[in-house]
Amino acid sequence: MESSAAKLQTIPGETMAATAGNTYLGTELERRRERLVAASQLTGDDPGIRSLLSSVDAALDRLQKGTFGICEVCNESIEPERLLCDPLVRVCLDHLSHDEQRALEHDLSLAASMQRGLLPRQDWSVKNWLARYHYQPASLVSGDYCDLIEIESDGAFLFLLGDVAGKGVAASMLMSHLHATFRALAGQNLPLQTMVAHANRLFCESTTAGQFATLIVGRAWPDGKVEYASAGHLPLLHVSSNGVTSKDATGMPLGMFCGSEFPVCDLNLDAGDSLILYTDGLTEIFNDAGDEYGINRVRTLATTFCCENPDEMLAGYLEAVQQFSHATKRADDMTLLVLRRTN
């Protein structure tokens, strides 16, 4: 059989859009086919392998015909994140059978439980530092990333907060991928700039075109010294007795370019100073009039609650946001992280 992925390159644009995503999925399907063929040669005429091979061939055929990703019931587009997770799907969510919907709900509940298990403990603290966070997915699973890693030999720790582009299962899988990547890199005692560059390269090599993540990665020491790199993320806020200072991104989002560099910036926090990190689920909340909350209101929040402890800061932020948005349905995941130097 001639490589279907290769055939895709010769199909006219009006027959099928030769997007990077489809090229990637075509390649992935070809790899699956090769593995299934090899497995069938070892196991003989196994019905399960034969069925999977037939499904993969059908998906490759749809790619050639330009019908890949189109629901076979309503002829509307299948959700892209579902195709990334399973390129064999043939119908959109609205046309799953009752049993398929129940199975999907069960899987999503399990995935949500696993994601919550990746979060730091709620009462997190180390020498001279404590942290509090609020994690609120827009649906069952989230593309937001929050972690605190206490494995530095000199008493330092890593703090991370990020946001994977997109929503749903695909974004949550990439979030878990980032979590595992940084957990693995954290134990290698790498300079922060090198660590982020390695993570970016790994992310680029394991995602499709158009998938990226904004992220702040920092390291803090007991004496208040902080270094951080921001991969295209929203401004970090430094709250001190002198007011609130914004610290902008230092590099491009992860996954945009494999060779990106991420300059590191330094801060010094006195006792009582705080760092505030947040995802765009906070800044992009809208009220009934269609007004966006925006970064300026977030800065005002930081100023208003600057003297409160981290728990009270978060409570104040959430109450202010609720008063702004009222009953407006939340469209994006929202995560806030407050780091306070205590001594």
PDB file of C-alpha atoms in Angstrom, residues 68-315:
ATOM      1  CA  PHE A  68     -11.600  13.308   7.471  1.00  0.00           C
ATOM      2  CA  GLY A  69     -12.910  15.173  10.511  1.00  0.00           C
ATOM      3  CA  ILE A  70     -16.453  15.439   9.122  1.00  0.00           C
ATOM      4  CA  CYS A  71     -19.290  13.891  11.134  1.00  0.00           C
ATOM      5  CA  GLU A  72     -20.882  11.052   9.184  1.00  0.00           C
ATOM      6  CA  VAL A  73     -24.317  11.915  10.606  1.00  0.00           C
ATOM      7  CA  CYS A  74     -24.643  15.690  10.302  1.00  0.00           C
ATOM      8  CA  ASN A  75     -21.701  16.516   7.980  1.00  0.00           C
ATOM      9  CA  GLU A  76     -20.444  19.135  10.449  1.00  0.00           C
ATOM     10  CA  SER A  77     -16.876  19.298  11.752  1.00  0.00           C
ATOM     11  CA  ILE A  78     -15.848  16.886  14.489  1.00  0.00           C
ATOM     12  CA  GLU A  79     -14.314  18.592  17.513  1.00  0.00           C
ATOM     13  CA  PRO A  80     -10.571  19.102  16.743  1.00  0.00           C
ATOM     14  CA  GLU A  81      -9.433  18.157  20.249  1.00  0.00           C
ATOM     15  CA  ARG A  82     -11.193  14.802  19.904  1.00  0.00           C
ATOM     16  CA  LEU A  83      -9.445  14.121  16.610  1.00  0.00           C
ATOM     17  CA  LEU A  84      -6.091  14.858  18.216  1.00  0.00           C
ATOM     18  CA  CYS A  85      -6.863  12.399  20.985  1.00  0.00           C
ATOM     19  CA  ASP A  86      -8.391   9.784  18.683  1.00  0.00           C
ATOM     20  CA  PRO A  87      -8.058  10.253  14.897  1.00  0.00           C
ATOM     21  CA  LEU A  88     -10.405   7.288  14.336  1.00  0.00           C
ATOM     22  CA  VAL A  89     -13.554   9.097  15.559  1.00  0.00           C
ATOM     23  CA  ARG A  90     -16.261   9.434  12.897  1.00  0.00           C
ATOM     24  CA  VAL A  91     -19.060  11.422  14.537  1.00  0.00           C
ATOM     25  CA  CYS A  92     -19.287  14.631  16.567  1.00  0.00           C
ATOM     26  CA  LEU A  93     -20.241  14.705  20.224  1.00  0.00           C
ATOM     27  CA  ASP A  94     -23.889  15.460  19.432  1.00  0.00           C
ATOM     28  CA  HIS A  95     -24.244  12.172  17.594  1.00  0.00           C
ATOM     29  CA  LEU A  96     -22.559   9.752  19.966  1.00  0.00           C
ATOM     30  CA  SER A  97     -24.770   6.914  21.089  1.00  0.00           C
ATOM     31  CA  HIS A  98     -26.122   6.938  24.644  1.00  0.00           C
ATOM     32  CA  ASP A  99     -23.580   4.314  25.724  1.00  0.00           C
ATOM     33  CA  GLU A 100     -20.752   6.253  24.053  1.00  0.00           C
ATOM     34  CA  GLN A 101     -21.783   9.452  25.832  1.00  0.00           C
ATOM     35  CA  ARG A 102     -21.852   7.683  29.193  1.00  0.00           C
ATOM     36  CA  ALA A 103     -18.414   6.199  28.535  1.00  0.00           C
ATOM     37  CA  LEU A 104     -17.058   9.621  27.558  1.00  0.00           C
ATOM     38  CA  GLU A 105     -18.487  11.211  30.703  1.00  0.00           C
ATOM     39  CA  HIS A 106     -16.841   8.509  32.798  1.00  0.00           C
ATOM     40  CA  ASP A 107     -13.492   9.042  31.069  1.00  0.00           C
ATOM     41  CA  LEU A 108     -13.716  12.818  31.544  1.00  0.00           C
ATOM     42  CA  SER A 109     -14.533  12.426  35.235  1.00  0.00           C
ATOM     43  CA  LEU A 110     -11.552  10.138  35.643  1.00  0.00           C
ATOM     44  CA  ALA A 111      -9.294  12.576  33.751  1.00  0.00           C
ATOM     45  CA  ALA A 112     -10.518  15.452  35.943  1.00  0.00           C
ATOM     46  CA  SER A 113      -9.744  13.469  39.082  1.00  0.00           C
ATOM     47  CA  MET A 114      -6.250  12.685  37.796  1.00  0.00           C
ATOM     48  CA  GLN A 115      -5.645  16.360  36.981  1.00  0.00           C
ATOM     49  CA  ARG A 116      -6.627  17.442  40.467  1.00  0.00           C
ATOM     50  CA  GLY A 117      -4.154  14.888  41.784  1.00  0.00           C
ATOM     51  CA  LEU A 118      -1.342  16.713  39.962  1.00  0.00           C
ATOM     52  CA  LEU A 119      -1.980  19.994  41.796  1.00  0.00           C
ATOM     53  CA  PRO A 120       0.156  21.119  44.763  1.00  0.00           C
ATOM     54  CA  ARG A 121      -1.251  20.634  48.245  1.00  0.00           C
ATOM     55  CA  GLN A 122      -3.531  23.431  49.393  1.00  0.00           C
ATOM     56  CA  ASP A 123      -1.488  24.311  52.509  1.00  0.00           C
ATOM     57  CA  TRP A 124       1.829  24.505  50.654  1.00  0.00           C
ATOM     58  CA  SER A 125       4.750  26.184  52.430  1.00  0.00           C
ATOM     59  CA  VAL A 126       8.530  25.922  52.671  1.00  0.00           C
ATOM     60  CA  LYS A 127      11.139  27.872  54.611  1.00  0.00           C
ATOM     61  CA  ASN A 128      10.238  31.617  54.461  1.00  0.00           C
ATOM     62  CA  TRP A 129       7.593  31.061  51.745  1.00  0.00           C
ATOM     63  CA  LEU A 130       3.982  30.039  51.462  1.00  0.00           C
ATOM     64  CA  ALA A 131       1.723  29.690  48.450  1.00  0.00           C
ATOM     65  CA  ARG A 132      -2.003  29.613  47.877  1.00  0.00           C
ATOM     66  CA  TYR A 133      -3.797  28.997  44.612  1.00  0.00           C
ATOM     67  CA  HIS A 134      -7.258  28.846  43.064  1.00  0.00           C
ATOM     68  CA  TYR A 135      -7.835  26.359  40.254  1.00  0.00           C
ATOM     69  CA  GLN A 136     -11.157  26.511  38.398  1.00  0.00           C
ATOM     70  CA  PRO A 137     -11.660  24.585  35.147  1.00  0.00           C
ATOM     71  CA  ALA A 138     -14.330  25.892  32.791  1.00  0.00           C
ATOM     72  CA  SER A 139     -15.426  22.287  32.236  1.00  0.00           C
ATOM     73  CA  LEU A 140     -14.436  18.936  33.695  1.00  0.00           C
ATOM     74  CA  VAL A 141     -10.825  19.074  32.498  1.00  0.00           C
ATOM     75  CA  SER A 142      -8.478  22.028  32.181  1.00  0.00           C
ATOM     76  CA  GLY A 143      -5.560  23.248  30.096  1.00  0.00           C
ATOM     77  CA  ASP A 144      -4.212  25.371  32.965  1.00  0.00           C
ATOM     78  CA  TYR A 145      -0.994  24.261  34.637  1.00  0.00           C
ATOM     79  CA  CYS A 146       0.075  24.987  38.216  1.00  0.00           C
ATOM     80  CA  ASP A 147       2.911  23.350  40.127  1.00  0.00           C
ATOM     81  CA  LEU A 148       5.312  23.901  43.020  1.00  0.00           C
ATOM     82  CA  ILE A 149       8.374  21.667  43.151  1.00  0.00           C
ATOM     83  CA  GLU A 150      10.408  21.338  46.355  1.00  0.00           C
ATOM     84  CA  ILE A 151      13.468  19.392  45.296  1.00  0.00           C
ATOM     85  CA  GLU A 152      16.234  22.004  45.271  1.00  0.00           C
ATOM     86  CA  SER A 153      19.243  21.049  47.423  1.00  0.00           C
ATOM     87  CA  ASP A 154      19.893  24.655  48.504  1.00  0.00           C
ATOM     88  CA  GLY A 155      16.409  25.270  49.895  1.00  0.00           C
ATOM     89  CA  ALA A 156      15.050  26.796  46.707  1.00  0.00           C
ATOM     90  CA  PHE A 157      11.873  25.663  44.964  1.00  0.00           C
ATOM     91  CA  LEU A 158      10.354  25.956  41.512  1.00  0.00           C
ATOM     92  CA  PHE A 159       7.017  27.592  40.807  1.00  0.00           C
ATOM     93  CA  LEU A 160       5.169  27.181  37.514  1.00  0.00           C
ATOM     94  CA  LEU A 161       1.919  28.488  36.101  1.00  0.00           C
ATOM     95  CA  GLY A 162       0.811  28.168  32.501  1.00  0.00           C
ATOM     96  CA  ASP A 163      -2.013  27.922  30.022  1.00  0.00           C
ATOM     97  CA  VAL A 164      -2.168  25.511  27.085  1.00  0.00           C
ATOM     98  CA  ALA A 165      -3.859  26.901  23.978  1.00  0.00           C
ATOM     99  CA  GLY A 166      -7.271  25.381  23.368  1.00  0.00           C
ATOM    100  CA  LYS A 167      -9.744  23.672  25.636  1.00  0.00           C
ATOM    101  CA  GLY A 168     -11.010  20.257  26.561  1.00  0.00           C
ATOM    102  CA  VAL A 169      -9.299  16.903  26.550  1.00  0.00           C
ATOM    103  CA  ALA A 170      -6.506  17.787  24.120  1.00  0.00           C
ATOM    104  CA  ALA A 171      -5.455  20.821  26.205  1.00  0.00           C
ATOM    105  CA  SER A 172      -5.628  18.783  29.410  1.00  0.00           C
ATOM    106  CA  MET A 173      -3.386  16.111  27.906  1.00  0.00           C
ATOM    107  CA  LEU A 174      -0.800  18.727  26.962  1.00  0.00           C
ATOM    108  CA  MET A 175      -1.054  20.196  30.445  1.00  0.00           C
ATOM    109  CA  SER A 176      -0.229  16.769  31.884  1.00  0.00           C
ATOM    110  CA  HIS A 177       2.639  16.498  29.410  1.00  0.00           C
ATOM    111  CA  LEU A 178       4.091  19.799  30.654  1.00  0.00           C
ATOM    112  CA  HIS A 179       3.717  18.668  34.250  1.00  0.00           C
ATOM    113  CA  ALA A 180       5.662  15.476  33.576  1.00  0.00           C
ATOM    114  CA  THR A 181       8.310  17.308  31.531  1.00  0.00           C
ATOM    115  CA  PHE A 182       9.149  19.871  34.200  1.00  0.00           C
ATOM    116  CA  ARG A 183       9.010  17.299  36.987  1.00  0.00           C
ATOM    117  CA  ALA A 184      11.611  15.286  35.078  1.00  0.00           C
ATOM    118  CA  LEU A 185      13.810  18.306  34.320  1.00  0.00           C
ATOM    119  CA  ALA A 186      13.574  19.733  37.839  1.00  0.00           C
ATOM    120  CA  GLY A 187      15.703  16.974  39.305  1.00  0.00           C
ATOM    121  CA  GLN A 188      18.623  17.650  36.957  1.00  0.00           C
ATOM    122  CA  ASN A 189      19.748  20.899  38.649  1.00  0.00           C
ATOM    123  CA  LEU A 190      19.743  22.816  35.360  1.00  0.00           C
ATOM    124  CA  PRO A 191      20.029  26.593  35.005  1.00  0.00           C
ATOM    125  CA  LEU A 192      16.511  27.982  34.609  1.00  0.00           C
ATOM    126  CA  GLN A 193      17.100  29.203  31.054  1.00  0.00           C
ATOM    127  CA  THR A 194      18.379  25.776  30.007  1.00  0.00           C
ATOM    128  CA  MET A 195      15.474  24.007  31.675  1.00  0.00           C
ATOM    129  CA  VAL A 196      12.871  26.077  29.827  1.00  0.00           C
ATOM    130  CA  ALA A 197      14.709  25.677  26.523  1.00  0.00           C
ATOM    131  CA  HIS A 198      14.755  21.873  26.977  1.00  0.00           C
ATOM    132  CA  ALA A 199      11.049  21.857  27.860  1.00  0.00           C
ATOM    133  CA  ASN A 200      10.266  23.975  24.810  1.00  0.00           C
ATOM    134  CA  ARG A 201      12.137  21.618  22.505  1.00  0.00           C
ATOM    135  CA  LEU A 202      10.371  18.580  23.939  1.00  0.00           C
ATOM    136  CA  PHE A 203       7.016  20.341  23.640  1.00  0.00           C
ATOM    137  CA  CYS A 204       7.681  21.301  20.013  1.00  0.00           C
ATOM    138  CA  GLU A 205       8.626  17.742  19.115  1.00  0.00           C
ATOM    139  CA  SER A 206       5.523  16.196  20.665  1.00  0.00           C
ATOM    140  CA  THR A 207       2.763  18.556  19.516  1.00  0.00           C
ATOM    141  CA  THR A 208       1.119  19.503  16.251  1.00  0.00           C
ATOM    142  CA  ALA A 209       1.372  22.867  14.518  1.00  0.00           C
ATOM    143  CA  GLY A 210      -0.669  25.508  16.304  1.00  0.00           C
ATOM    144  CA  GLN A 211      -0.379  23.906  19.729  1.00  0.00           C
ATOM    145  CA  PHE A 212       1.489  26.024  22.260  1.00  0.00           C
ATOM    146  CA  ALA A 213       1.482  27.063  25.885  1.00  0.00           C
ATOM    147  CA  THR A 214       2.214  30.282  27.725  1.00  0.00           C
ATOM    148  CA  LEU A 215       4.105  29.709  30.941  1.00  0.00           C
ATOM    149  CA  ILE A 216       5.959  31.332  33.817  1.00  0.00           C
ATOM    150  CA  VAL A 217       8.737  29.255  35.387  1.00  0.00           C
ATOM    151  CA  GLY A 218      10.560  30.588  38.418  1.00  0.00           C
ATOM    152  CA  ARG A 219      12.970  29.579  41.150  1.00  0.00           C
ATOM    153  CA  ALA A 220      12.857  31.149  44.619  1.00  0.00           C
ATOM    154  CA  TRP A 221      15.325  30.954  47.527  1.00  0.00           C
ATOM    155  CA  PRO A 222      14.753  31.361  51.281  1.00  0.00           C
ATOM    156  CA  ASP A 223      16.493  34.771  51.272  1.00  0.00           C
ATOM    157  CA  GLY A 224      13.900  36.237  48.871  1.00  0.00           C
ATOM    158  CA  LYS A 225      15.916  35.976  45.685  1.00  0.00           C
ATOM    159  CA  VAL A 226      13.755  34.993  42.697  1.00  0.00           C
ATOM    160  CA  GLU A 227      14.600  34.286  39.084  1.00  0.00           C
ATOM    161  CA  TYR A 228      11.980  33.659  36.431  1.00  0.00           C
ATOM    162  CA  ALA A 229      11.385  33.226  32.719  1.00  0.00           C
ATOM    163  CA  SER A 230       8.051  33.988  31.100  1.00  0.00           C
ATOM    164  CA  ALA A 231       7.205  32.184  27.873  1.00  0.00           C
ATOM    165  CA  GLY A 232       4.671  34.574  26.426  1.00  0.00           C
ATOM    166  CA  HIS A 233       2.568  34.601  29.593  1.00  0.00           C
ATOM    167  CA  LEU A 234       0.560  37.434  31.115  1.00  0.00           C
ATOM    168  CA  PRO A 235       2.535  39.882  33.287  1.00  0.00           C
ATOM    169  CA  LEU A 236       3.728  38.598  36.641  1.00  0.00           C
ATOM    170  CA  LEU A 237       2.847  41.039  39.441  1.00  0.00           C
ATOM    171  CA  HIS A 238       5.319  41.886  42.225  1.00  0.00           C
ATOM    172  CA  VAL A 239       3.444  43.316  45.217  1.00  0.00           C
ATOM    173  CA  SER A 240       5.625  45.180  47.710  1.00  0.00           C
ATOM    174  CA  SER A 241       5.500  48.142  50.068  1.00  0.00           C
ATOM    175  CA  ASN A 242       6.344  50.303  47.046  1.00  0.00           C
ATOM    176  CA  GLY A 243       3.239  49.211  45.160  1.00  0.00           C
ATOM    177  CA  VAL A 244       2.534  46.770  42.332  1.00  0.00           C
ATOM    178  CA  THR A 245       5.066  46.222  39.547  1.00  0.00           C
ATOM    179  CA  SER A 246       4.291  44.307  36.329  1.00  0.00           C
ATOM    180  CA  LYS A 247       6.901  42.015  34.824  1.00  0.00           C
ATOM    181  CA  ASP A 248       6.282  41.229  31.162  1.00  0.00           C
ATOM    182  CA  ALA A 249       7.085  38.087  29.183  1.00  0.00           C
ATOM    183  CA  THR A 250      10.725  37.372  28.400  1.00  0.00           C
ATOM    184  CA  GLY A 251      10.219  34.980  25.468  1.00  0.00           C
ATOM    185  CA  MET A 252       7.811  33.348  23.034  1.00  0.00           C
ATOM    186  CA  PRO A 253       5.225  30.754  24.127  1.00  0.00           C
ATOM    187  CA  LEU A 254       6.403  27.156  24.411  1.00  0.00           C
ATOM    188  CA  GLY A 255       5.892  25.195  21.229  1.00  0.00           C
ATOM    189  CA  MET A 256       6.117  28.095  18.782  1.00  0.00           C
ATOM    190  CA  PHE A 257       9.750  27.624  17.721  1.00  0.00           C
ATOM    191  CA  CYS A 258      12.043  24.768  18.755  1.00  0.00           C
ATOM    192  CA  GLY A 259      15.096  27.025  18.990  1.00  0.00           C
ATOM    193  CA  SER A 260      13.524  29.777  21.104  1.00  0.00           C
ATOM    194  CA  GLU A 261      15.525  31.259  23.949  1.00  0.00           C
ATOM    195  CA  PHE A 262      14.032  32.377  27.257  1.00  0.00           C
ATOM    196  CA  PRO A 263      15.984  35.113  29.057  1.00  0.00           C
ATOM    197  CA  VAL A 264      15.862  34.971  32.839  1.00  0.00           C
ATOM    198  CA  CYS A 265      15.019  37.979  35.030  1.00  0.00           C
ATOM    199  CA  ASP A 266      15.851  38.489  38.708  1.00  0.00           C
ATOM    200  CA  LEU A 267      13.770  39.838  41.571  1.00  0.00           C
ATOM    201  CA  ASN A 268      14.369  40.332  45.276  1.00  0.00           C
ATOM    202  CA  LEU A 269      11.403  40.036  47.623  1.00  0.00           C
ATOM    203  CA  ASP A 270      11.401  41.456  51.129  1.00  0.00           C
ATOM    204  CA  ALA A 271       9.436  39.822  53.926  1.00  0.00           C
ATOM    205  CA  GLY A 272       5.751  40.476  53.244  1.00  0.00           C
ATOM    206  CA  ASP A 273       6.198  40.846  49.468  1.00  0.00           C
ATOM    207  CA  SER A 274       4.117  38.694  47.120  1.00  0.00           C
ATOM    208  CA  LEU A 275       4.149  37.433  43.559  1.00  0.00           C
ATOM    209  CA  ILE A 276       0.840  37.008  41.733  1.00  0.00           C
ATOM    210  CA  LEU A 277       0.512  34.738  38.711  1.00  0.00           C
ATOM    211  CA  TYR A 278      -2.721  34.099  36.796  1.00  0.00           C
ATOM    212  CA  THR A 279      -4.093  32.719  33.549  1.00  0.00           C
ATOM    213  CA  ASP A 280      -6.244  34.529  30.991  1.00  0.00           C
ATOM    214  CA  GLY A 281      -9.363  32.972  32.484  1.00  0.00           C
ATOM    215  CA  LEU A 282      -9.098  35.898  34.915  1.00  0.00           C
ATOM    216  CA  THR A 283      -8.349  38.734  32.496  1.00  0.00           C
ATOM    217  CA  GLU A 284     -10.795  37.554  29.826  1.00  0.00           C
ATOM    218  CA  ILE A 285     -13.916  37.376  31.986  1.00  0.00           C
ATOM    219  CA  PHE A 286     -16.761  39.493  30.590  1.00  0.00           C
ATOM    220  CA  ASN A 287     -19.700  41.176  32.288  1.00  0.00           C
ATOM    221  CA  ASP A 288     -23.271  41.462  30.995  1.00  0.00           C
ATOM    222  CA  ALA A 289     -22.352  44.569  29.001  1.00  0.00           C
ATOM    223  CA  GLY A 290     -19.568  42.734  27.165  1.00  0.00           C
ATOM    224  CA  ASP A 291     -16.742  44.518  28.992  1.00  0.00           C
ATOM    225  CA  GLU A 292     -13.563  42.500  29.584  1.00  0.00           C
ATOM    226  CA  TYR A 293     -12.018  42.379  33.047  1.00  0.00           C
ATOM    227  CA  GLY A 294      -8.540  43.030  31.674  1.00  0.00           C
ATOM    228  CA  ILE A 295      -5.048  43.372  33.107  1.00  0.00           C
ATOM    229  CA  ASN A 296      -5.619  46.859  34.546  1.00  0.00           C
ATOM    230  CA  ARG A 297      -8.381  45.561  36.824  1.00  0.00           C
ATOM    231  CA  VAL A 298      -6.113  42.718  37.915  1.00  0.00           C
ATOM    232  CA  ARG A 299      -3.466  45.280  38.866  1.00  0.00           C
ATOM    233  CA  THR A 300      -6.103  47.202  40.823  1.00  0.00           C
ATOM    234  CA  LEU A 301      -7.015  44.002  42.664  1.00  0.00           C
ATOM    235  CA  ALA A 302      -3.382  43.453  43.589  1.00  0.00           C
ATOM    236  CA  THR A 303      -3.166  47.002  44.953  1.00  0.00           C
ATOM    237  CA  THR A 304      -6.452  46.764  46.862  1.00  0.00           C
ATOM    238  CA  PHE A 305      -5.574  43.535  48.651  1.00  0.00           C
ATOM    239  CA  CYS A 306      -1.804  44.035  48.929  1.00  0.00           C
ATOM    240  CA  CYS A 307      -1.770  43.946  52.735  1.00  0.00           C
ATOM    241  CA  GLU A 308      -3.879  40.807  53.128  1.00  0.00           C
ATOM    242  CA  ASN A 309      -2.523  37.325  53.652  1.00  0.00           C
ATOM    243  CA  PRO A 310      -2.576  35.032  50.575  1.00  0.00           C
ATOM    244  CA  ASP A 311      -5.840  33.308  51.534  1.00  0.00           C
ATOM    245  CA  GLU A 312      -7.574  36.656  51.955  1.00  0.00           C
ATOM    246  CA  MET A 313      -6.009  37.966  48.751  1.00  0.00           C
ATOM    247  CA  LEU A 314      -7.476  35.085  46.758  1.00  0.00           C
ATOM    248  CA  ALA A 315     -10.858  35.420  48.453  1.00  0.00           C
TER     249      ALA A 315
END
